[in-house]
Coordinates of C-alpha atoms in Angstrom, one line a residue:
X1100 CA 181.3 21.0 209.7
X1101 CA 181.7 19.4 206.0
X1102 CA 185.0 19.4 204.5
X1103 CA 185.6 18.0 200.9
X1104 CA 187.6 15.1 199.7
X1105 CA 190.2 15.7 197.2
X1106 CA 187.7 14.3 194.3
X1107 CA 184.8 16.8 195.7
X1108 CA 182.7 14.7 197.2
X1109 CA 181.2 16.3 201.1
X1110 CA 182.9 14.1 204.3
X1111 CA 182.0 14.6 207.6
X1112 CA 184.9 17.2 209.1
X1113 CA 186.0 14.5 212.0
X1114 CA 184.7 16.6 215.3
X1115 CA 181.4 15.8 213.8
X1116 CA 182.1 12.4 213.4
X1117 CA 183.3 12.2 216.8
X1118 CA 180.5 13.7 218.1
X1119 CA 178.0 11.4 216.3
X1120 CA 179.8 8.3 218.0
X1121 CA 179.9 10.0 221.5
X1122 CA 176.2 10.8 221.1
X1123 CA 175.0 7.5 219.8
X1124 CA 176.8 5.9 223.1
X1125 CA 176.5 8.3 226.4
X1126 CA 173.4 10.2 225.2
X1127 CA 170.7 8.2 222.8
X1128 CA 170.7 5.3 225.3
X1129 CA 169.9 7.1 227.8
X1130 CA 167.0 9.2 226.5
X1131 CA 169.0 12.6 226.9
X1132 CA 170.3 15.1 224.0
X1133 CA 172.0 18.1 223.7
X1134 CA 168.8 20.4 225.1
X1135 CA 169.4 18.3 228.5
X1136 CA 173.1 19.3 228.2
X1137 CA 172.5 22.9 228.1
X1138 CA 169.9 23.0 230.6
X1139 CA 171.8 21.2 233.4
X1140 CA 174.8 23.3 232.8
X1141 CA 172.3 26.5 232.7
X1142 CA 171.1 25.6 236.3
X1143 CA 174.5 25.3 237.6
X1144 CA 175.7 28.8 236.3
X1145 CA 171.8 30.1 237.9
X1146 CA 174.1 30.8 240.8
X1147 CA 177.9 32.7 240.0
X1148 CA 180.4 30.4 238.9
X1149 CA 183.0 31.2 236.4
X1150 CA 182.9 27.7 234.4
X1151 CA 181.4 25.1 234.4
X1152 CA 181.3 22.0 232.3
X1153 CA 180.1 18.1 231.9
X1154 CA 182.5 15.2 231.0
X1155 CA 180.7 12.2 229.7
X1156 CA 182.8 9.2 228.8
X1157 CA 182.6 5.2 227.9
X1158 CA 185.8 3.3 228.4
X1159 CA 185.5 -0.5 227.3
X1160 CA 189.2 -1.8 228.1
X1161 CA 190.9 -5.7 228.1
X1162 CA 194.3 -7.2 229.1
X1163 CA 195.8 -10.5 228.5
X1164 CA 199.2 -12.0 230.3
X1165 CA 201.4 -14.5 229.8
X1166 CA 203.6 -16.2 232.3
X1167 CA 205.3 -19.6 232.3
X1168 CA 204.4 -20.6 229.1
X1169 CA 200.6 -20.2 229.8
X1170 CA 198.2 -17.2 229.0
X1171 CA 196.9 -16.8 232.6
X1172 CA 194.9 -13.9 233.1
X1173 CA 192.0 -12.2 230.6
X1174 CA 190.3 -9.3 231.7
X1175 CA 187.4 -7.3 230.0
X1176 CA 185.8 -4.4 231.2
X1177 CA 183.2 -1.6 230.4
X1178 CA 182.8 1.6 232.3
X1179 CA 180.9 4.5 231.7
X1180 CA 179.7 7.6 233.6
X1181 CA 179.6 11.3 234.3
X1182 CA 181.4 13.9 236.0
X1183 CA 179.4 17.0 236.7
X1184 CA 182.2 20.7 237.1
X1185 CA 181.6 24.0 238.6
X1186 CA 184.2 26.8 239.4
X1187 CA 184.1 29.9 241.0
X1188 CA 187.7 31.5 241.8
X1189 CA 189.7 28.4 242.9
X1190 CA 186.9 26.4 244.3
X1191 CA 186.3 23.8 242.7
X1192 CA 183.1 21.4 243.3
X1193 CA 182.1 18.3 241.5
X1194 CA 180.0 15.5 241.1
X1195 CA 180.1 11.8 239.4
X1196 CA 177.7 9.0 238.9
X1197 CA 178.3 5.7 237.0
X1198 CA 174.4 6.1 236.4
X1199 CA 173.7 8.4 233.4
X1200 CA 170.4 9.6 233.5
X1201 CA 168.4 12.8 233.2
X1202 CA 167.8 12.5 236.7
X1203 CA 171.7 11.9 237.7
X1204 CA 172.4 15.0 236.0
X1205 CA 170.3 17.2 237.3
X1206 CA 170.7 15.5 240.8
X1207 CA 174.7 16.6 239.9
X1208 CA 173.9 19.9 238.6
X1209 CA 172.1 21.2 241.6
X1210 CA 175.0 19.6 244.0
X1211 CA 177.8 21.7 242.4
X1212 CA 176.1 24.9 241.9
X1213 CA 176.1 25.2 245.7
X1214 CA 179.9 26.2 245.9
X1215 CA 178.9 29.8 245.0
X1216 CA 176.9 32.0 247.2
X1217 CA 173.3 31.8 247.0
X1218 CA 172.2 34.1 244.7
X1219 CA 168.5 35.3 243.3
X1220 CA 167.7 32.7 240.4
X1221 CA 167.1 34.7 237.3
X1222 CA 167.0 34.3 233.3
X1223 CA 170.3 32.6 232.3
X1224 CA 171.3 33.1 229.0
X1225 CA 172.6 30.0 227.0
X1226 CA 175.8 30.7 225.9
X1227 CA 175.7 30.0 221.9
X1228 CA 176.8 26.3 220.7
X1229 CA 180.7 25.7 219.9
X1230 CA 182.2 23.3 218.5
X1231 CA 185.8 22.3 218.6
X1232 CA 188.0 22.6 215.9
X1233 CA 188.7 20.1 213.7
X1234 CA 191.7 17.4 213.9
X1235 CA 192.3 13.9 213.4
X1236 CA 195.6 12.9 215.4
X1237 CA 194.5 8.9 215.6
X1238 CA 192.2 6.8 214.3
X1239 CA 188.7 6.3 216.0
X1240 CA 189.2 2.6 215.7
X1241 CA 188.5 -0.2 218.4
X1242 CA 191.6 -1.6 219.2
X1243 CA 189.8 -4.2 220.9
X1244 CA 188.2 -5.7 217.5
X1245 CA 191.2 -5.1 215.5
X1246 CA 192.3 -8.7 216.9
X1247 CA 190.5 -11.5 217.5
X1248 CA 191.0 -13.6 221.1
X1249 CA 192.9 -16.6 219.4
X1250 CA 195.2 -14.0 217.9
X1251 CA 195.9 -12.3 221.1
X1252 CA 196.8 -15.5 222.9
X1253 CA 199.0 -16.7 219.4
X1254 CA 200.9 -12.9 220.2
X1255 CA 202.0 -13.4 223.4
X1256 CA 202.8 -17.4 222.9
X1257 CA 205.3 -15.4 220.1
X1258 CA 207.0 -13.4 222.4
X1259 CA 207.4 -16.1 224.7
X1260 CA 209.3 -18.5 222.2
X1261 CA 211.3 -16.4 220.8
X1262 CA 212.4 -15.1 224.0
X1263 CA 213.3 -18.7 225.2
X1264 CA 215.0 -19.1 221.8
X1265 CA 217.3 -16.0 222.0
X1266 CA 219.3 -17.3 225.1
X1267 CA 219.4 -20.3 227.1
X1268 CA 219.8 -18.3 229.7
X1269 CA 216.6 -17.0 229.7
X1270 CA 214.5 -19.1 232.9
X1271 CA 210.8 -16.8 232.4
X1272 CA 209.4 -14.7 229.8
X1273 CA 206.2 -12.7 230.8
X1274 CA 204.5 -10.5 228.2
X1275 CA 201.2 -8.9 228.4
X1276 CA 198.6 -7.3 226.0
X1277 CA 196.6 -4.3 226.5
X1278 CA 193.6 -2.3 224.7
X1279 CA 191.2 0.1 225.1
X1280 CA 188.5 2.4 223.4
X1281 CA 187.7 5.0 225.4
X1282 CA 185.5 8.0 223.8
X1283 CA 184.6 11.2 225.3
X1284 CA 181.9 14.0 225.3
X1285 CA 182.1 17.5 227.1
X1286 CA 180.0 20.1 226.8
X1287 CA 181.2 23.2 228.5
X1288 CA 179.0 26.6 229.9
X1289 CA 181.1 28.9 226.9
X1290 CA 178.7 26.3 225.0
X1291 CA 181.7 24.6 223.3
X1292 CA 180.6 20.6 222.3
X1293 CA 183.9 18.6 222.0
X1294 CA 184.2 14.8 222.0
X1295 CA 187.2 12.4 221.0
X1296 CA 187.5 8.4 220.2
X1297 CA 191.0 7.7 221.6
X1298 CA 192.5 4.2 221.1
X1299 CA 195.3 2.8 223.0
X1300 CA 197.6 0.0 222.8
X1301 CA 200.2 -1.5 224.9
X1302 CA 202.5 -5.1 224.0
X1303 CA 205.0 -5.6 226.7
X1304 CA 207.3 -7.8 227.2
X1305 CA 209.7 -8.9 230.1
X1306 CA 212.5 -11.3 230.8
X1307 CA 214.4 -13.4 233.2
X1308 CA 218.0 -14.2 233.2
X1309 CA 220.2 -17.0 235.3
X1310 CA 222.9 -17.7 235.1
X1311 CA 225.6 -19.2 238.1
X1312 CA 222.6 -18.4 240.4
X1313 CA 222.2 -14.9 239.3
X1314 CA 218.9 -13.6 238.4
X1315 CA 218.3 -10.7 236.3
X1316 CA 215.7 -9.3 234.3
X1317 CA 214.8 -7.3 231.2
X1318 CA 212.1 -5.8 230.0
X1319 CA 210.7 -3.7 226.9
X1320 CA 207.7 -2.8 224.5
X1321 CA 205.7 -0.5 223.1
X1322 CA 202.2 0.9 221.9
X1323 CA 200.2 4.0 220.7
X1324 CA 196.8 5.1 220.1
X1325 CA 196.0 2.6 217.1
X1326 CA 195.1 -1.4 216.6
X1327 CA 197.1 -3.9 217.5
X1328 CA 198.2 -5.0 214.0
X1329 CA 200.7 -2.4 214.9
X1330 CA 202.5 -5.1 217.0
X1331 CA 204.0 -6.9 213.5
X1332 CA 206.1 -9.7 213.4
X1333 CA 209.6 -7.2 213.2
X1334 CA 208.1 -4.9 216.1
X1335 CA 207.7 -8.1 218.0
X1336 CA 211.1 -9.6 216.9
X1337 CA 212.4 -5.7 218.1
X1338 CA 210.8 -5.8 222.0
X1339 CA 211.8 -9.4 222.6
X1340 CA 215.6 -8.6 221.4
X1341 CA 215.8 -5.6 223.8
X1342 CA 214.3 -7.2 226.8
X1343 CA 216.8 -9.8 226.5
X1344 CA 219.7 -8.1 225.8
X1345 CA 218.9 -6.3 228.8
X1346 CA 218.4 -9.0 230.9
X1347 CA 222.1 -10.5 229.6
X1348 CA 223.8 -7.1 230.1
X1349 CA 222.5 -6.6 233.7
X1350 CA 223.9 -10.3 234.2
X1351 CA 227.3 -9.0 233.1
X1352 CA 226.6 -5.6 235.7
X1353 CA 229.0 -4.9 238.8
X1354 CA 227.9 -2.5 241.5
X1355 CA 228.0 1.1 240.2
X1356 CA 230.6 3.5 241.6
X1357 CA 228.7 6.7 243.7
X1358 CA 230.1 10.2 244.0
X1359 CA 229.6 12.8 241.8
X1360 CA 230.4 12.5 238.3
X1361 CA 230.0 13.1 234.5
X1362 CA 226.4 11.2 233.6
X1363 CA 225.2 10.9 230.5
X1364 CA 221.5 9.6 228.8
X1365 CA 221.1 8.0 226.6
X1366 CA 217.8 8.7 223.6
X1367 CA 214.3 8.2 224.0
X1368 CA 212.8 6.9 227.5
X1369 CA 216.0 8.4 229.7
X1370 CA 213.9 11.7 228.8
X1371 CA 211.0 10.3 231.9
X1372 CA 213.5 11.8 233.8
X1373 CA 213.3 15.1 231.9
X1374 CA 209.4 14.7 232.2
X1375 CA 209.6 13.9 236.2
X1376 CA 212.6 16.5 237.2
X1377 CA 211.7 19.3 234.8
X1378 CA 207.9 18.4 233.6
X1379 CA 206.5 18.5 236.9
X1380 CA 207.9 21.8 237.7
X1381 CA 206.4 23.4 234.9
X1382 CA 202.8 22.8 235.4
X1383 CA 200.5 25.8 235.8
X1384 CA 198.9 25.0 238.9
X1385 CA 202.2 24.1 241.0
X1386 CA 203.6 27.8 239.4
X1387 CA 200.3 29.9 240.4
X1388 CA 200.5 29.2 243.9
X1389 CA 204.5 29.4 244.2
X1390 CA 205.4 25.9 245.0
X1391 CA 208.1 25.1 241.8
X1392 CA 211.0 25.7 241.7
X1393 CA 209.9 27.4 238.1
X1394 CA 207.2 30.0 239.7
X1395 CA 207.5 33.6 238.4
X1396 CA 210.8 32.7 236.4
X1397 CA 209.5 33.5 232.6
X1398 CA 211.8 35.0 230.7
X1399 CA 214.8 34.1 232.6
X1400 CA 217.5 31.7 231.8
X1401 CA 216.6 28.4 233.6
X1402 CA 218.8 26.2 231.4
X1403 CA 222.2 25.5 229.2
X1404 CA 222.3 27.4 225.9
X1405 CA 220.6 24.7 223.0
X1406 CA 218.2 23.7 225.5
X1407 CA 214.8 23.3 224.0
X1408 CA 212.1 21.4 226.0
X1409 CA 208.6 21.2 224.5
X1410 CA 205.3 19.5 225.6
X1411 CA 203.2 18.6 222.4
X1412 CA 200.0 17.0 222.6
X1413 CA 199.6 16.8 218.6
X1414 CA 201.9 14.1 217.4
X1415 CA 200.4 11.5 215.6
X1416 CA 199.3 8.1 216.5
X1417 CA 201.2 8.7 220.4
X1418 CA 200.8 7.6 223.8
X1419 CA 200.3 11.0 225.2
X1420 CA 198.3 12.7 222.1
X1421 CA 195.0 14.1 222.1
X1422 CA 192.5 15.6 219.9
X1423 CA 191.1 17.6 222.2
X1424 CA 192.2 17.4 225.7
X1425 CA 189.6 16.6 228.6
X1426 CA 187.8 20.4 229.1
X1427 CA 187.5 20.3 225.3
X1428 CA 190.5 22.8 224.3
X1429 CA 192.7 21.6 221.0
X1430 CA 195.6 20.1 222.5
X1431 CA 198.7 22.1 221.7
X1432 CA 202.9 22.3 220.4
X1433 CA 203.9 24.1 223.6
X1434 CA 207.4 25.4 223.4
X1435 CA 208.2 25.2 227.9
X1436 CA 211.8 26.4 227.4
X1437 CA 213.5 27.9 224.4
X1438 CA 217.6 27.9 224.2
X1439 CA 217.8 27.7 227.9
X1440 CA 215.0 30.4 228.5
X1441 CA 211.7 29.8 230.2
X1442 CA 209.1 30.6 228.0
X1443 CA 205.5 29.1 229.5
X1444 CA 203.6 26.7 231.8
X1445 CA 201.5 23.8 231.1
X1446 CA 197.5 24.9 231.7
X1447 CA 194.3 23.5 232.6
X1448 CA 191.3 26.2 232.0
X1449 CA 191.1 27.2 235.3
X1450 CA 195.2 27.9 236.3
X1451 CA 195.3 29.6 233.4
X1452 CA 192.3 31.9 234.1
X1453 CA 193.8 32.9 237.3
X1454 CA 197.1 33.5 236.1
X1455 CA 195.3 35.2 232.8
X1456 CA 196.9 33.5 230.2
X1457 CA 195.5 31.1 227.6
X1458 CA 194.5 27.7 228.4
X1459 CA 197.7 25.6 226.6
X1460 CA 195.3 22.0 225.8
X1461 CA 196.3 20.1 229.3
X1462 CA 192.8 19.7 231.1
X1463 CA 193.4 15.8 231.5
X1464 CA 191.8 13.4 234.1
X1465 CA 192.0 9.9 234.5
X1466 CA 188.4 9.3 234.3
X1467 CA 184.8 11.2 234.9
X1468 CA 185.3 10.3 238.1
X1469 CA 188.0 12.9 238.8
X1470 CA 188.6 16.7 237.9
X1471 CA 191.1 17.7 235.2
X1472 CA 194.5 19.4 236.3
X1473 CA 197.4 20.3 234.6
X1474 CA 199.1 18.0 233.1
X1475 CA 201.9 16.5 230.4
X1476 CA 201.0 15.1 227.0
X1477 CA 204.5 14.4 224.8
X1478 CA 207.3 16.0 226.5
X1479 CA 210.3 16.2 225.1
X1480 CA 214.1 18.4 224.6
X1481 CA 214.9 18.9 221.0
X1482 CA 218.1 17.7 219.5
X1483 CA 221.4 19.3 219.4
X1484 CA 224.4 19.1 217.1
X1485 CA 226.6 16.2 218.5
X1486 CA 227.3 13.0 217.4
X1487 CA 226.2 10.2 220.3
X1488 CA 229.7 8.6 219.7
X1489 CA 231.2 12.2 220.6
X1490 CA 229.4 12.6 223.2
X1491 CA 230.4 8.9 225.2
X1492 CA 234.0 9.9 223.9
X1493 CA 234.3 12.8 226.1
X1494 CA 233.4 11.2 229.5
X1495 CA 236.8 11.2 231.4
X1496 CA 235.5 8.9 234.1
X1497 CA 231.6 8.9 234.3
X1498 CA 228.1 7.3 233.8
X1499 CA 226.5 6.6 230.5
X1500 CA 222.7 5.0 231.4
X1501 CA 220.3 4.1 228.9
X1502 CA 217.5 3.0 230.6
X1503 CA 215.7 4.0 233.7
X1504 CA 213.2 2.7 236.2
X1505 CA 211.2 4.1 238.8
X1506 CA 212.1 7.5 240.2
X1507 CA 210.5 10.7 242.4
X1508 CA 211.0 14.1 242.5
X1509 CA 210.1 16.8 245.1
X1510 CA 208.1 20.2 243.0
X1511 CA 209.1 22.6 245.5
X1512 CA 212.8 21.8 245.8
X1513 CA 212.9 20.4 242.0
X1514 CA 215.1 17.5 243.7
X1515 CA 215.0 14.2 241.9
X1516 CA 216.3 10.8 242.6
X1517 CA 216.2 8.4 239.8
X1518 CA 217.3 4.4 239.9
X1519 CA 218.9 3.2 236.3
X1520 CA 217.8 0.0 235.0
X1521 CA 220.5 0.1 232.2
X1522 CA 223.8 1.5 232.3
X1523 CA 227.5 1.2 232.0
X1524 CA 230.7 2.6 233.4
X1525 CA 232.7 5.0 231.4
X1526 CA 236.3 5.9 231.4
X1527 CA 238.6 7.9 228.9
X1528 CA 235.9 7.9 226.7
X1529 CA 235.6 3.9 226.6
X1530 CA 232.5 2.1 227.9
X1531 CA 234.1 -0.6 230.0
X1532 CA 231.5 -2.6 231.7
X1533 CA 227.4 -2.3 232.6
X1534 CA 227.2 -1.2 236.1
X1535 CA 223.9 -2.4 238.2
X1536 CA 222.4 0.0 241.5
X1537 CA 223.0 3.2 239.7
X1538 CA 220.8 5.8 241.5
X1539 CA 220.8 9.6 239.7
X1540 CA 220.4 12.5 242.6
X1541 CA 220.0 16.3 242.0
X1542 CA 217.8 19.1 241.3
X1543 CA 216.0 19.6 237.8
X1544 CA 216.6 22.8 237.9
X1545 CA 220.5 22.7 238.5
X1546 CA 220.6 20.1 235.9
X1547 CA 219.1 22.0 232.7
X1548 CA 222.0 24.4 233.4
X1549 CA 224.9 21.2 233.8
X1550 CA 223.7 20.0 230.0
X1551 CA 226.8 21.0 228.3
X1552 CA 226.6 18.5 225.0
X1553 CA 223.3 17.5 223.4
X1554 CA 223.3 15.1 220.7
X1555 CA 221.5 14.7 217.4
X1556 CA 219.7 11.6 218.0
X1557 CA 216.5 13.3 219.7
X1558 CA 214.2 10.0 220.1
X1559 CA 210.6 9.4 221.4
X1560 CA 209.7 6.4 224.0
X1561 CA 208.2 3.6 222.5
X1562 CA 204.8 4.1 223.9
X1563 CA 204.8 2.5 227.9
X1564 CA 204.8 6.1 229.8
X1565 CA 202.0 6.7 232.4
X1566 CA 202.5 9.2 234.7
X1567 CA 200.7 9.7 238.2
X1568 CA 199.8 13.0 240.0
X1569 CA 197.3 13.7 243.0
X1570 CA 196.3 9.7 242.6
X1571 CA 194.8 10.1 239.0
X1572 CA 197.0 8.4 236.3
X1573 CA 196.9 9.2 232.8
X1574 CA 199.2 8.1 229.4
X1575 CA 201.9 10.1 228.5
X1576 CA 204.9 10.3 226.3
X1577 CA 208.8 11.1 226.9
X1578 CA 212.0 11.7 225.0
X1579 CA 215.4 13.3 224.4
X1580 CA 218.1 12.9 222.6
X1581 CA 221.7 12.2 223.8
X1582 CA 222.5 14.4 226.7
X1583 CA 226.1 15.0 228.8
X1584 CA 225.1 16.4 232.7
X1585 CA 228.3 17.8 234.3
X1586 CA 228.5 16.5 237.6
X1587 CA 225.2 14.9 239.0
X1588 CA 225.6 12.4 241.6
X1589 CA 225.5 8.8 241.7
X1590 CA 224.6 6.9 243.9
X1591 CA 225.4 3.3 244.2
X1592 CA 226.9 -0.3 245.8
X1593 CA 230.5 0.0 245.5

């Protein structure tokens, strides 16, 4: 666990660092050490259970808003806790207390390691200490000390004047601040020790239009798992400029044609509907018991030639990264579909064990209070060859949106239905005028084999996605690059 620098001298390899701050936070305090780990996780596995694990975390998160000139709201707040795992075939039970104690855990313990059978108590061997391999995607910083609260407040007062400044058609600016430090520990039966320090960051920023008594609004922003000197003077400058312009263009916006028709999205966050319509589908515990409209498909076409989605928890300094994921496996760059053919699932440790494949780093929760499950990190299509410009060019009549809002899809069916926040109307290859109440219908499926041009402007979100599954929400990150669908429908007011 000791690397070298470049000029020789040791430094701590950064698991171990990790580890140290974990320890010195959910374990010292609390009189407990590693010995207490490995003997409440021996009692649970006294009975059969095929894994079995213990998820400590501290989470210490504030927020501050603007709204009509005045920062209204500040919130702080600390949480901490344990979630106790066991898991024997697809039974799953588990345990959580905001209390950390030696008694809490053992209290936990013995309540799981009734979902097997009762079995004669015997010697249990300790499986041998691992720990988790090395990686620093992020700093372990504290993004909540990286500004003080007088700078905070001076950030948002920016974004507010320089909204009202842009436009005088801009009646209310709202913008909001957001940071947390959350840091982890989990210590597994296989005996592997894995903790991360995961900061996150949010600025956003949203804006109201009027104009002849219409009322429209914009909104944008960004973050990442980093401080918030991130959010510079140009980055600022950048989120206030897009939520305006889009509240300006949606003022412009006449109702949006419906049928079906030529649609094509636009770089960056467009690709939450990728993540939604396609993501979803391809999550290992939808697939093992049959209910996407993926299951049993590997190695079959499930998409247009040049379609390459990926799910890729190891980018640097984003949203949806992680170091390790929350069951302590390395997260991964998982290749989901290559040129158009379905090559894997997403995987928590125990879809993967029953389908006997390799756990693929997705094990996330949204908290010890809930058990991990299969889920997105980074998920994005790689770029094509096309220019954007060729692409927009080649719509007869059609749809080109470049933002999106809300949308749902159904797993089994792979329908989606999707409501555009930003778009414009499209004919003989000239963008006329922005439409408003475009709504994108279809099936995720159907679509990956419509894509017939894919541009070379692949693009990441700027840090805002957080996706929700089973009640439990957790940060994640989209993106794409220029894409033409052949004949999705719209539907909308005209």
């Amino acid at each position: 666990m000791i690397s070298r620098t470049s000029s020789g001298a040791p430094q701590r390899a950064p698991t171990a660092r990790r580890i140290d701050i974990a320890r010195e936070l959910l374990l010292t305090p609390f009189g407990l050490d590693e010995s207490h780990l490995a003997r409440a996780l021996a009692e649970i596995r006294a009975h059969q259970v095929d894994d079995a694990d213990l998820y400590f975390q501290y989470t210490r998160s504030e927020g501050w808003s603007l709204e009509e000139g005045i920062v209204k709201t500040g919130s702080f707040s600390i949480d901490q806790g344990v979630g106790v795992r066991a898991v024997s075939g697809e039974k799953t039970a588990f345990a959580y207390s905001d209390d950390i104690s030696e008694a809490s855990l053992w209290d936990a313990a013995r309540t799981v390691r009734s979902i097997a059978a009762a079995s004669q108590a015997g010697k249990v061997k300790v499986a041998a200490k691992k720990i988790a391999p090395s990686r620093s995607l992020y700093p372990g910083v504290d993004p909540i000390a990286s500004l003080d609260s007088n700078a905070k407040v001076a950030l948002l007062e920016k974004v507010e004047q320089l909204a009202r400044a842009k436009d005088p058609r801009v009646a209310q600016v709202m913008a909001g601040v957001a940071a947390e430090y959350d840091v982890v520990l989990i210590a597994r039966a296989d005996g592997t020790l894995a903790a991360d320090v995961r900061p996150l960051v949010r600025l956003s920023v949203t804006v109201i239009a009027e104009q002849n008594g219409r009322r429209e609004v914009g909104s944008a922003g960004g973050g990442g798992r980093f401080g918030l000197a991130y959010f510079d003077d140009a980055l600022v400058h950048q989120y206030v400029d897009e939520a305006v312009h889009a509240a300006l263009v949606n003022l412009e916006s006449r109702p949006a044609p419906a049928g079906p028709m030529t649609v094509v999205l636009g770089p960056g966050w467009p690709g939450v509907l990728l993540h939604e319509a396609i993501g979803h589908g391809l999550e290992g515990d939808f697939n093992r018991k049959g209910s996407s409209a993926f299951s049993g498909r590997i190695g079959q076409r499930v998409a247009a030639k040049g379609v390459t989605v990926l799910d890729d928890g190891t980018i640097a300094d984003r949203r949806g990264s992680l170091n390790v994921d929350d069951e302590g496996c390395a997260s991964q760059r998982n290749v989901l579909i290559e040129d158009g053919i379905l090559k894997g699932y997403i995987q928590d440790a125990l879809n993967a064990r029953l389908m006997g494949v390799a756990p693929t780093g997705n094990g996330r929760r949204e908290s010890y209070a809930h058990i991990p499950m299969p889920r997105m990190t980074n998920t994005y299509m790689l770029g094509g060859d096309k220019e954007p410009q060729e692409i927009i060019a080649s719509i007869k009549k059609g749809l080109y949106a470049t933002n999106f809002g809300g949308g749902q899809v159904d797993i089994t069916s792979g329908k989606f239905v999707f409501s555009a926040s930003e778009a414009y109307w499209v004919e003989n290859g000239k963008i006329l005028y922005p439409v408003k109440g475009a709504t994108i219908i279809g099936s995720g499926p159907e679509s990956l084999k419509k894509i017939s041009m894919i541009g070379n402007d692949m693009r990441l979100d700027s840090g805002v996605g957080t996706c929700g599954k089973e009640g439990q929400s957790v940060p994640v990150g989209v993106g794409q690059p220029t894409l033409r669908i052949d004949a999705l429908t719209v539907g909308g007011t005209a």
